[in-house]
Amino acid sequence: MKTADFLHVLDREGRLLADAAEQAGTDAKVPTCPGWQVTDLLRHMGTVHRWAAAFVAEGHASYQPAPEPPALDGTALITWFCEGHRQLVDTLTADEPDVRCWHFLPAPSPLAFWARRQAHETTIHRLDAEAARGGTPTEIDPAFAADGIDELLLGFHARSKSRARSPEPRVLRVRATDADDAVWTVRLSDEPPAAVRGGTGEADCEIAGPVALIYPALWNRLPYPTVQGDATVATLWREKSAVT
């Protein structure tokens, strides 16, 4: 996917998140984020969007902490979230492709990184807002979902801080049933997971299903569609793979 594609998703998902939050009400509980209300979700995302935009707009060359969110609620909080989302989309859309700034996963460029990362961040939390609202969640494009699995398995969990580890070597396979090339193999050990795109070799456990369901399931937003083999490996992933 191209940066423009991620920006389109980011724009759409932020607006969907705001709509779901407004329908749910800011005091509604978020079942996919235990202990959170929609207020917490909006404060988190409004802060993250402003934090991400600042790296690109101000060219920060090193990590900068996120600001504290304001003590807003209700309509004022939704408006504040929408302003931050619009600021992020406009910043990423207007900036030069060769802008240099800090980012934390491999990417063709910092701009490409932030567009991709914020598109996925916003999509996952849009699902949270829709869970608080109730009803059928908005569908996720399969190509975008596959990219999100790539980012999670080959990006986040390739880092030394990943907690997805096993005292005994295990192999987890992730297989999309609706796309021929959407298969991942994750080797778990006492080191950070080693994931590759592809499905060669034996696996102790396989998580399978439509890619648009596997993507949020790996982010612990939905149950796994199906699990075959040693289910304790899938349970280990759910318990250890949270990204904070």
JSON list of N, CA and C in Angstrom, two decimals, residues 151-210:
[
{"chain": "A", "resi": 151, "resn": "GLU", "atom": "N", "xyz": [2.64, -5.43, 9.90]},
{"chain": "A", "resi": 151, "resn": "GLU", "atom": "CA", "xyz": [3.21, -4.44, 10.83]},
{"chain": "A", "resi": 151, "resn": "GLU", "atom": "C", "xyz": [3.35, -5.03, 12.23]},
{"chain": "A", "resi": 152, "resn": "LEU", "atom": "N", "xyz": [2.33, -5.75, 12.67]},
{"chain": "A", "resi": 152, "resn": "LEU", "atom": "CA", "xyz": [2.34, -6.30, 14.01]},
{"chain": "A", "resi": 152, "resn": "LEU", "atom": "C", "xyz": [3.40, -7.40, 14.17]},
{"chain": "A", "resi": 153, "resn": "LEU", "atom": "N", "xyz": [3.40, -8.37, 13.25]},
{"chain": "A", "resi": 153, "resn": "LEU", "atom": "CA", "xyz": [4.28, -9.53, 13.39]},
{"chain": "A", "resi": 153, "resn": "LEU", "atom": "C", "xyz": [5.72, -9.25, 12.99]},
{"chain": "A", "resi": 154, "resn": "LEU", "atom": "N", "xyz": [5.90, -8.53, 11.88]},
{"chain": "A", "resi": 154, "resn": "LEU", "atom": "CA", "xyz": [7.24, -8.29, 11.34]},
{"chain": "A", "resi": 154, "resn": "LEU", "atom": "C", "xyz": [7.85, -7.00, 11.85]},
{"chain": "A", "resi": 155, "resn": "GLY", "atom": "N", "xyz": [7.01, -6.15, 12.45]},
{"chain": "A", "resi": 155, "resn": "GLY", "atom": "CA", "xyz": [7.49, -4.86, 12.95]},
{"chain": "A", "resi": 155, "resn": "GLY", "atom": "C", "xyz": [7.53, -4.82, 14.47]},
{"chain": "A", "resi": 156, "resn": "PHE", "atom": "N", "xyz": [6.37, -4.69, 15.09]},
{"chain": "A", "resi": 156, "resn": "PHE", "atom": "CA", "xyz": [6.32, -4.55, 16.55]},
{"chain": "A", "resi": 156, "resn": "PHE", "atom": "C", "xyz": [7.00, -5.70, 17.27]},
{"chain": "A", "resi": 157, "resn": "HIS", "atom": "N", "xyz": [6.70, -6.94, 16.87]},
{"chain": "A", "resi": 157, "resn": "HIS", "atom": "CA", "xyz": [7.22, -8.07, 17.63]},
{"chain": "A", "resi": 157, "resn": "HIS", "atom": "C", "xyz": [8.60, -8.52, 17.20]},
{"chain": "A", "resi": 158, "resn": "ALA", "atom": "N", "xyz": [9.20, -7.81, 16.26]},
{"chain": "A", "resi": 158, "resn": "ALA", "atom": "CA", "xyz": [10.61, -8.03, 15.97]},
{"chain": "A", "resi": 158, "resn": "ALA", "atom": "C", "xyz": [11.49, -7.23, 16.93]},
{"chain": "A", "resi": 159, "resn": "ARG", "atom": "N", "xyz": [10.89, -6.34, 17.69]},
{"chain": "A", "resi": 159, "resn": "ARG", "atom": "CA", "xyz": [11.66, -5.50, 18.62]},
{"chain": "A", "resi": 159, "resn": "ARG", "atom": "C", "xyz": [12.00, -6.26, 19.89]},
{"chain": "A", "resi": 160, "resn": "SER", "atom": "N", "xyz": [13.08, -5.85, 20.53]},
{"chain": "A", "resi": 160, "resn": "SER", "atom": "CA", "xyz": [13.55, -6.54, 21.73]},
{"chain": "A", "resi": 160, "resn": "SER", "atom": "C", "xyz": [12.55, -6.44, 22.88]},
{"chain": "A", "resi": 161, "resn": "LYS", "atom": "N", "xyz": [11.68, -5.43, 22.85]},
{"chain": "A", "resi": 161, "resn": "LYS", "atom": "CA", "xyz": [10.74, -5.25, 23.95]},
{"chain": "A", "resi": 161, "resn": "LYS", "atom": "C", "xyz": [9.52, -6.17, 23.84]},
{"chain": "A", "resi": 162, "resn": "SER", "atom": "N", "xyz": [9.39, -6.95, 22.78]},
{"chain": "A", "resi": 162, "resn": "SER", "atom": "CA", "xyz": [8.25, -7.85, 22.67]},
{"chain": "A", "resi": 162, "resn": "SER", "atom": "C", "xyz": [8.24, -8.85, 23.82]},
{"chain": "A", "resi": 163, "resn": "ARG", "atom": "N", "xyz": [7.08, -9.03, 24.41]},
{"chain": "A", "resi": 163, "resn": "ARG", "atom": "CA", "xyz": [6.90, -9.99, 25.50]},
{"chain": "A", "resi": 163, "resn": "ARG", "atom": "C", "xyz": [6.34, -11.32, 25.00]},
{"chain": "A", "resi": 164, "resn": "ALA", "atom": "N", "xyz": [6.13, -11.44, 23.72]},
{"chain": "A", "resi": 164, "resn": "ALA", "atom": "CA", "xyz": [5.56, -12.68, 23.16]},
{"chain": "A", "resi": 164, "resn": "ALA", "atom": "C", "xyz": [6.65, -13.73, 23.06]},
{"chain": "A", "resi": 165, "resn": "ARG", "atom": "N", "xyz": [6.92, -14.39, 24.18]},
{"chain": "A", "resi": 165, "resn": "ARG", "atom": "CA", "xyz": [8.02, -15.35, 24.26]},
{"chain": "A", "resi": 165, "resn": "ARG", "atom": "C", "xyz": [7.54, -16.63, 24.91]},
{"chain": "A", "resi": 166, "resn": "SER", "atom": "N", "xyz": [8.25, -17.70, 24.62]},
{"chain": "A", "resi": 166, "resn": "SER", "atom": "CA", "xyz": [7.90, -19.01, 25.15]},
{"chain": "A", "resi": 166, "resn": "SER", "atom": "C", "xyz": [9.15, -19.66, 25.73]},
{"chain": "A", "resi": 167, "resn": "PRO", "atom": "N", "xyz": [9.03, -20.28, 26.91]},
{"chain": "A", "resi": 167, "resn": "PRO", "atom": "CA", "xyz": [10.21, -20.97, 27.46]},
{"chain": "A", "resi": 167, "resn": "PRO", "atom": "C", "xyz": [10.64, -22.17, 26.61]},
{"chain": "A", "resi": 168, "resn": "GLU", "atom": "N", "xyz": [9.70, -22.72, 25.86]},
{"chain": "A", "resi": 168, "resn": "GLU", "atom": "CA", "xyz": [10.00, -23.81, 24.93]},
{"chain": "A", "resi": 168, "resn": "GLU", "atom": "C", "xyz": [9.70, -23.36, 23.51]},
{"chain": "A", "resi": 169, "resn": "PRO", "atom": "N", "xyz": [10.53, -23.71, 22.55]},
{"chain": "A", "resi": 169, "resn": "PRO", "atom": "CA", "xyz": [10.29, -23.28, 21.16]},
{"chain": "A", "resi": 169, "resn": "PRO", "atom": "C", "xyz": [8.92, -23.75, 20.67]},
{"chain": "A", "resi": 170, "resn": "ARG", "atom": "N", "xyz": [8.20, -22.85, 20.05]},
{"chain": "A", "resi": 170, "resn": "ARG", "atom": "CA", "xyz": [6.89, -23.13, 19.48]},
{"chain": "A", "resi": 170, "resn": "ARG", "atom": "C", "xyz": [6.78, -22.41, 18.15]},
{"chain": "A", "resi": 171, "resn": "VAL", "atom": "N", "xyz": [5.98, -22.95, 17.25]},
{"chain": "A", "resi": 171, "resn": "VAL", "atom": "CA", "xyz": [5.76, -22.31, 15.95]},
{"chain": "A", "resi": 171, "resn": "VAL", "atom": "C", "xyz": [4.27, -22.04, 15.80]},
{"chain": "A", "resi": 172, "resn": "LEU", "atom": "N", "xyz": [3.96, -20.78, 15.57]},
{"chain": "A", "resi": 172, "resn": "LEU", "atom": "CA", "xyz": [2.58, -20.35, 15.36]},
{"chain": "A", "resi": 172, "resn": "LEU", "atom": "C", "xyz": [2.41, -19.96, 13.90]},
{"chain": "A", "resi": 173, "resn": "ARG", "atom": "N", "xyz": [1.39, -20.51, 13.26]},
{"chain": "A", "resi": 173, "resn": "ARG", "atom": "CA", "xyz": [1.08, -20.11, 11.89]},
{"chain": "A", "resi": 173, "resn": "ARG", "atom": "C", "xyz": [-0.19, -19.29, 11.88]},
{"chain": "A", "resi": 174, "resn": "VAL", "atom": "N", "xyz": [-0.18, -18.23, 11.10]},
{"chain": "A", "resi": 174, "resn": "VAL", "atom": "CA", "xyz": [-1.35, -17.37, 10.91]},
{"chain": "A", "resi": 174, "resn": "VAL", "atom": "C", "xyz": [-1.70, -17.44, 9.44]},
{"chain": "A", "resi": 175, "resn": "ARG", "atom": "N", "xyz": [-2.92, -17.89, 9.14]},
{"chain": "A", "resi": 175, "resn": "ARG", "atom": "CA", "xyz": [-3.29, -18.13, 7.74]},
{"chain": "A", "resi": 175, "resn": "ARG", "atom": "C", "xyz": [-4.64, -17.48, 7.42]},
{"chain": "A", "resi": 176, "resn": "ALA", "atom": "N", "xyz": [-4.63, -16.62, 6.43]},
{"chain": "A", "resi": 176, "resn": "ALA", "atom": "CA", "xyz": [-5.87, -16.04, 5.94]},
{"chain": "A", "resi": 176, "resn": "ALA", "atom": "C", "xyz": [-6.51, -17.02, 4.95]},
{"chain": "A", "resi": 177, "resn": "THR", "atom": "N", "xyz": [-7.77, -17.31, 5.16]},
{"chain": "A", "resi": 177, "resn": "THR", "atom": "CA", "xyz": [-8.46, -18.27, 4.31]},
{"chain": "A", "resi": 177, "resn": "THR", "atom": "C", "xyz": [-9.02, -17.63, 3.04]},
{"chain": "A", "resi": 178, "resn": "ASP", "atom": "N", "xyz": [-8.94, -16.32, 2.95]},
{"chain": "A", "resi": 178, "resn": "ASP", "atom": "CA", "xyz": [-9.52, -15.62, 1.79]},
{"chain": "A", "resi": 178, "resn": "ASP", "atom": "C", "xyz": [-8.46, -14.91, 0.95]},
{"chain": "A", "resi": 179, "resn": "ALA", "atom": "N", "xyz": [-7.20, -15.26, 1.15]},
{"chain": "A", "resi": 179, "resn": "ALA", "atom": "CA", "xyz": [-6.11, -14.66, 0.35]},
{"chain": "A", "resi": 179, "resn": "ALA", "atom": "C", "xyz": [-4.97, -15.67, 0.27]},
{"chain": "A", "resi": 180, "resn": "ASP", "atom": "N", "xyz": [-4.56, -16.02, -0.94]},
{"chain": "A", "resi": 180, "resn": "ASP", "atom": "CA", "xyz": [-3.56, -17.07, -1.13]},
{"chain": "A", "resi": 180, "resn": "ASP", "atom": "C", "xyz": [-2.20, -16.73, -0.52]},
{"chain": "A", "resi": 181, "resn": "ASP", "atom": "N", "xyz": [-1.83, -15.45, -0.55]},
{"chain": "A", "resi": 181, "resn": "ASP", "atom": "CA", "xyz": [-0.48, -15.08, -0.12]},
{"chain": "A", "resi": 181, "resn": "ASP", "atom": "C", "xyz": [-0.43, -14.53, 1.30]},
{"chain": "A", "resi": 182, "resn": "ALA", "atom": "N", "xyz": [-1.52, -14.59, 2.03]},
{"chain": "A", "resi": 182, "resn": "ALA", "atom": "CA", "xyz": [-1.57, -14.00, 3.38]},
{"chain": "A", "resi": 182, "resn": "ALA", "atom": "C", "xyz": [-1.38, -15.10, 4.43]},
{"chain": "A", "resi": 183, "resn": "VAL", "atom": "N", "xyz": [-0.12, -15.53, 4.56]},
{"chain": "A", "resi": 183, "resn": "VAL", "atom": "CA", "xyz": [0.26, -16.56, 5.53]},
{"chain": "A", "resi": 183, "resn": "VAL", "atom": "C", "xyz": [1.52, -16.09, 6.23]},
{"chain": "A", "resi": 184, "resn": "TRP", "atom": "N", "xyz": [1.57, -16.28, 7.56]},
{"chain": "A", "resi": 184, "resn": "TRP", "atom": "CA", "xyz": [2.74, -15.88, 8.33]},
{"chain": "A", "resi": 184, "resn": "TRP", "atom": "C", "xyz": [3.15, -17.04, 9.24]},
{"chain": "A", "resi": 185, "resn": "THR", "atom": "N", "xyz": [4.44, -17.18, 9.47]},
{"chain": "A", "resi": 185, "resn": "THR", "atom": "CA", "xyz": [4.96, -18.17, 10.39]},
{"chain": "A", "resi": 185, "resn": "THR", "atom": "C", "xyz": [5.75, -17.44, 11.47]},
{"chain": "A", "resi": 186, "resn": "VAL", "atom": "N", "xyz": [5.39, -17.70, 12.72]},
{"chain": "A", "resi": 186, "resn": "VAL", "atom": "CA", "xyz": [6.00, -17.01, 13.86]},
{"chain": "A", "resi": 186, "resn": "VAL", "atom": "C", "xyz": [6.68, -18.04, 14.75]},
{"chain": "A", "resi": 187, "resn": "ARG", "atom": "N", "xyz": [7.99, -17.92, 14.89]},
{"chain": "A", "resi": 187, "resn": "ARG", "atom": "CA", "xyz": [8.75, -18.84, 15.74]},
{"chain": "A", "resi": 187, "resn": "ARG", "atom": "C", "xyz": [8.93, -18.19, 17.11]},
{"chain": "A", "resi": 188, "resn": "LEU", "atom": "N", "xyz": [8.36, -18.83, 18.12]},
{"chain": "A", "resi": 188, "resn": "LEU", "atom": "CA", "xyz": [8.40, -18.32, 19.48]},
{"chain": "A", "resi": 188, "resn": "LEU", "atom": "C", "xyz": [9.47, -19.05, 20.28]},
{"chain": "A", "resi": 189, "resn": "SER", "atom": "N", "xyz": [10.19, -18.28, 21.09]},
{"chain": "A", "resi": 189, "resn": "SER", "atom": "CA", "xyz": [11.24, -18.84, 21.94]},
{"chain": "A", "resi": 189, "resn": "SER", "atom": "C", "xyz": [11.43, -17.86, 23.09]},
{"chain": "A", "resi": 190, "resn": "ASP", "atom": "N", "xyz": [12.57, -17.99, 23.79]},
{"chain": "A", "resi": 190, "resn": "ASP", "atom": "CA", "xyz": [12.84, -17.02, 24.86]},
{"chain": "A", "resi": 190, "resn": "ASP", "atom": "C", "xyz": [13.47, -15.74, 24.32]},
{"chain": "A", "resi": 191, "resn": "GLU", "atom": "N", "xyz": [13.55, -15.63, 23.00]},
{"chain": "A", "resi": 191, "resn": "GLU", "atom": "CA", "xyz": [13.99, -14.42, 22.33]},
{"chain": "A", "resi": 191, "resn": "GLU", "atom": "C", "xyz": [12.78, -13.75, 21.68]},
{"chain": "A", "resi": 192, "resn": "PRO", "atom": "N", "xyz": [12.93, -12.53, 21.14]},
{"chain": "A", "resi": 192, "resn": "PRO", "atom": "CA", "xyz": [11.81, -11.92, 20.44]},
{"chain": "A", "resi": 192, "resn": "PRO", "atom": "C", "xyz": [11.32, -12.81, 19.31]},
{"chain": "A", "resi": 193, "resn": "PRO", "atom": "N", "xyz": [10.02, -12.82, 19.02]},
{"chain": "A", "resi": 193, "resn": "PRO", "atom": "CA", "xyz": [9.49, -13.69, 17.96]},
{"chain": "A", "resi": 193, "resn": "PRO", "atom": "C", "xyz": [10.19, -13.44, 16.63]},
{"chain": "A", "resi": 194, "resn": "ALA", "atom": "N", "xyz": [10.40, -14.52, 15.89]},
{"chain": "A", "resi": 194, "resn": "ALA", "atom": "CA", "xyz": [10.97, -14.43, 14.54]},
{"chain": "A", "resi": 194, "resn": "ALA", "atom": "C", "xyz": [9.85, -14.77, 13.57]},
{"chain": "A", "resi": 195, "resn": "ALA", "atom": "N", "xyz": [9.32, -13.77, 12.89]},
{"chain": "A", "resi": 195, "resn": "ALA", "atom": "CA", "xyz": [8.19, -13.96, 11.99]},
{"chain": "A", "resi": 195, "resn": "ALA", "atom": "C", "xyz": [8.60, -13.73, 10.55]},
{"chain": "A", "resi": 196, "resn": "VAL", "atom": "N", "xyz": [8.03, -14.52, 9.67]},
{"chain": "A", "resi": 196, "resn": "VAL", "atom": "CA", "xyz": [8.26, -14.36, 8.24]},
{"chain": "A", "resi": 196, "resn": "VAL", "atom": "C", "xyz": [6.92, -14.50, 7.52]},
{"chain": "A", "resi": 197, "resn": "ARG", "atom": "N", "xyz": [6.85, -13.92, 6.35]},
{"chain": "A", "resi": 197, "resn": "ARG", "atom": "CA", "xyz": [5.68, -14.11, 5.50]},
{"chain": "A", "resi": 197, "resn": "ARG", "atom": "C", "xyz": [5.85, -15.43, 4.76]},
{"chain": "A", "resi": 198, "resn": "GLY", "atom": "N", "xyz": [4.92, -16.33, 4.91]},
{"chain": "A", "resi": 198, "resn": "GLY", "atom": "CA", "xyz": [4.99, -17.63, 4.26]},
{"chain": "A", "resi": 198, "resn": "GLY", "atom": "C", "xyz": [4.61, -18.74, 5.21]},
{"chain": "A", "resi": 199, "resn": "GLY", "atom": "N", "xyz": [4.34, -19.93, 4.67]},
{"chain": "A", "resi": 199, "resn": "GLY", "atom": "CA", "xyz": [3.82, -21.01, 5.49]},
{"chain": "A", "resi": 199, "resn": "GLY", "atom": "C", "xyz": [4.52, -22.32, 5.30]},
{"chain": "A", "resi": 200, "resn": "THR", "atom": "N", "xyz": [5.83, -22.32, 5.15]},
{"chain": "A", "resi": 200, "resn": "THR", "atom": "CA", "xyz": [6.57, -23.58, 4.99]},
{"chain": "A", "resi": 200, "resn": "THR", "atom": "C", "xyz": [6.92, -24.16, 6.36]},
{"chain": "A", "resi": 201, "resn": "GLY", "atom": "N", "xyz": [7.04, -25.48, 6.40]},
{"chain": "A", "resi": 201, "resn": "GLY", "atom": "CA", "xyz": [7.42, -26.16, 7.63]},
{"chain": "A", "resi": 201, "resn": "GLY", "atom": "C", "xyz": [6.23, -26.46, 8.52]},
{"chain": "A", "resi": 202, "resn": "GLU", "atom": "N", "xyz": [6.48, -27.26, 9.56]},
{"chain": "A", "resi": 202, "resn": "GLU", "atom": "CA", "xyz": [5.43, -27.65, 10.50]},
{"chain": "A", "resi": 202, "resn": "GLU", "atom": "C", "xyz": [5.15, -26.52, 11.49]},
{"chain": "A", "resi": 203, "resn": "ALA", "atom": "N", "xyz": [3.92, -26.48, 11.97]},
{"chain": "A", "resi": 203, "resn": "ALA", "atom": "CA", "xyz": [3.53, -25.50, 12.99]},
{"chain": "A", "resi": 203, "resn": "ALA", "atom": "C", "xyz": [2.84, -26.22, 14.13]},
{"chain": "A", "resi": 204, "resn": "ASP", "atom": "N", "xyz": [3.07, -25.76, 15.36]},
{"chain": "A", "resi": 204, "resn": "ASP", "atom": "CA", "xyz": [2.39, -26.34, 16.52]},
{"chain": "A", "resi": 204, "resn": "ASP", "atom": "C", "xyz": [0.94, -25.91, 16.59]},
{"chain": "A", "resi": 205, "resn": "CYS", "atom": "N", "xyz": [0.66, -24.73, 16.09]},
{"chain": "A", "resi": 205, "resn": "CYS", "atom": "CA", "xyz": [-0.68, -24.17, 16.18]},
{"chain": "A", "resi": 205, "resn": "CYS", "atom": "C", "xyz": [-0.93, -23.29, 14.97]},
{"chain": "A", "resi": 206, "resn": "GLU", "atom": "N", "xyz": [-2.17, -23.29, 14.48]},
{"chain": "A", "resi": 206, "resn": "GLU", "atom": "CA", "xyz": [-2.51, -22.42, 13.35]},
{"chain": "A", "resi": 206, "resn": "GLU", "atom": "C", "xyz": [-3.78, -21.64, 13.69]},
{"chain": "A", "resi": 207, "resn": "ILE", "atom": "N", "xyz": [-3.69, -20.34, 13.52]},
{"chain": "A", "resi": 207, "resn": "ILE", "atom": "CA", "xyz": [-4.85, -19.46, 13.61]},
{"chain": "A", "resi": 207, "resn": "ILE", "atom": "C", "xyz": [-5.27, -19.15, 12.18]},
{"chain": "A", "resi": 208, "resn": "ALA", "atom": "N", "xyz": [-6.52, -19.40, 11.85]},
{"chain": "A", "resi": 208, "resn": "ALA", "atom": "CA", "xyz": [-6.96, -19.23, 10.47]},
{"chain": "A", "resi": 208, "resn": "ALA", "atom": "C", "xyz": [-8.32, -18.56, 10.43]},
{"chain": "A", "resi": 209, "resn": "GLY", "atom": "N", "xyz": [-8.58, -17.91, 9.30]},
{"chain": "A", "resi": 209, "resn": "GLY", "atom": "CA", "xyz": [-9.86, -17.25, 9.11]},
{"chain": "A", "resi": 209, "resn": "GLY", "atom": "C", "xyz": [-9.72, -16.11, 8.12]},
{"chain": "A", "resi": 210, "resn": "PRO", "atom": "N", "xyz": [-10.80, -15.39, 7.86]},
{"chain": "A", "resi": 210, "resn": "PRO", "atom": "CA", "xyz": [-10.71, -14.22, 6.98]},
{"chain": "A", "resi": 210, "resn": "PRO", "atom": "C", "xyz": [-9.71, -13.20, 7.52]}
]
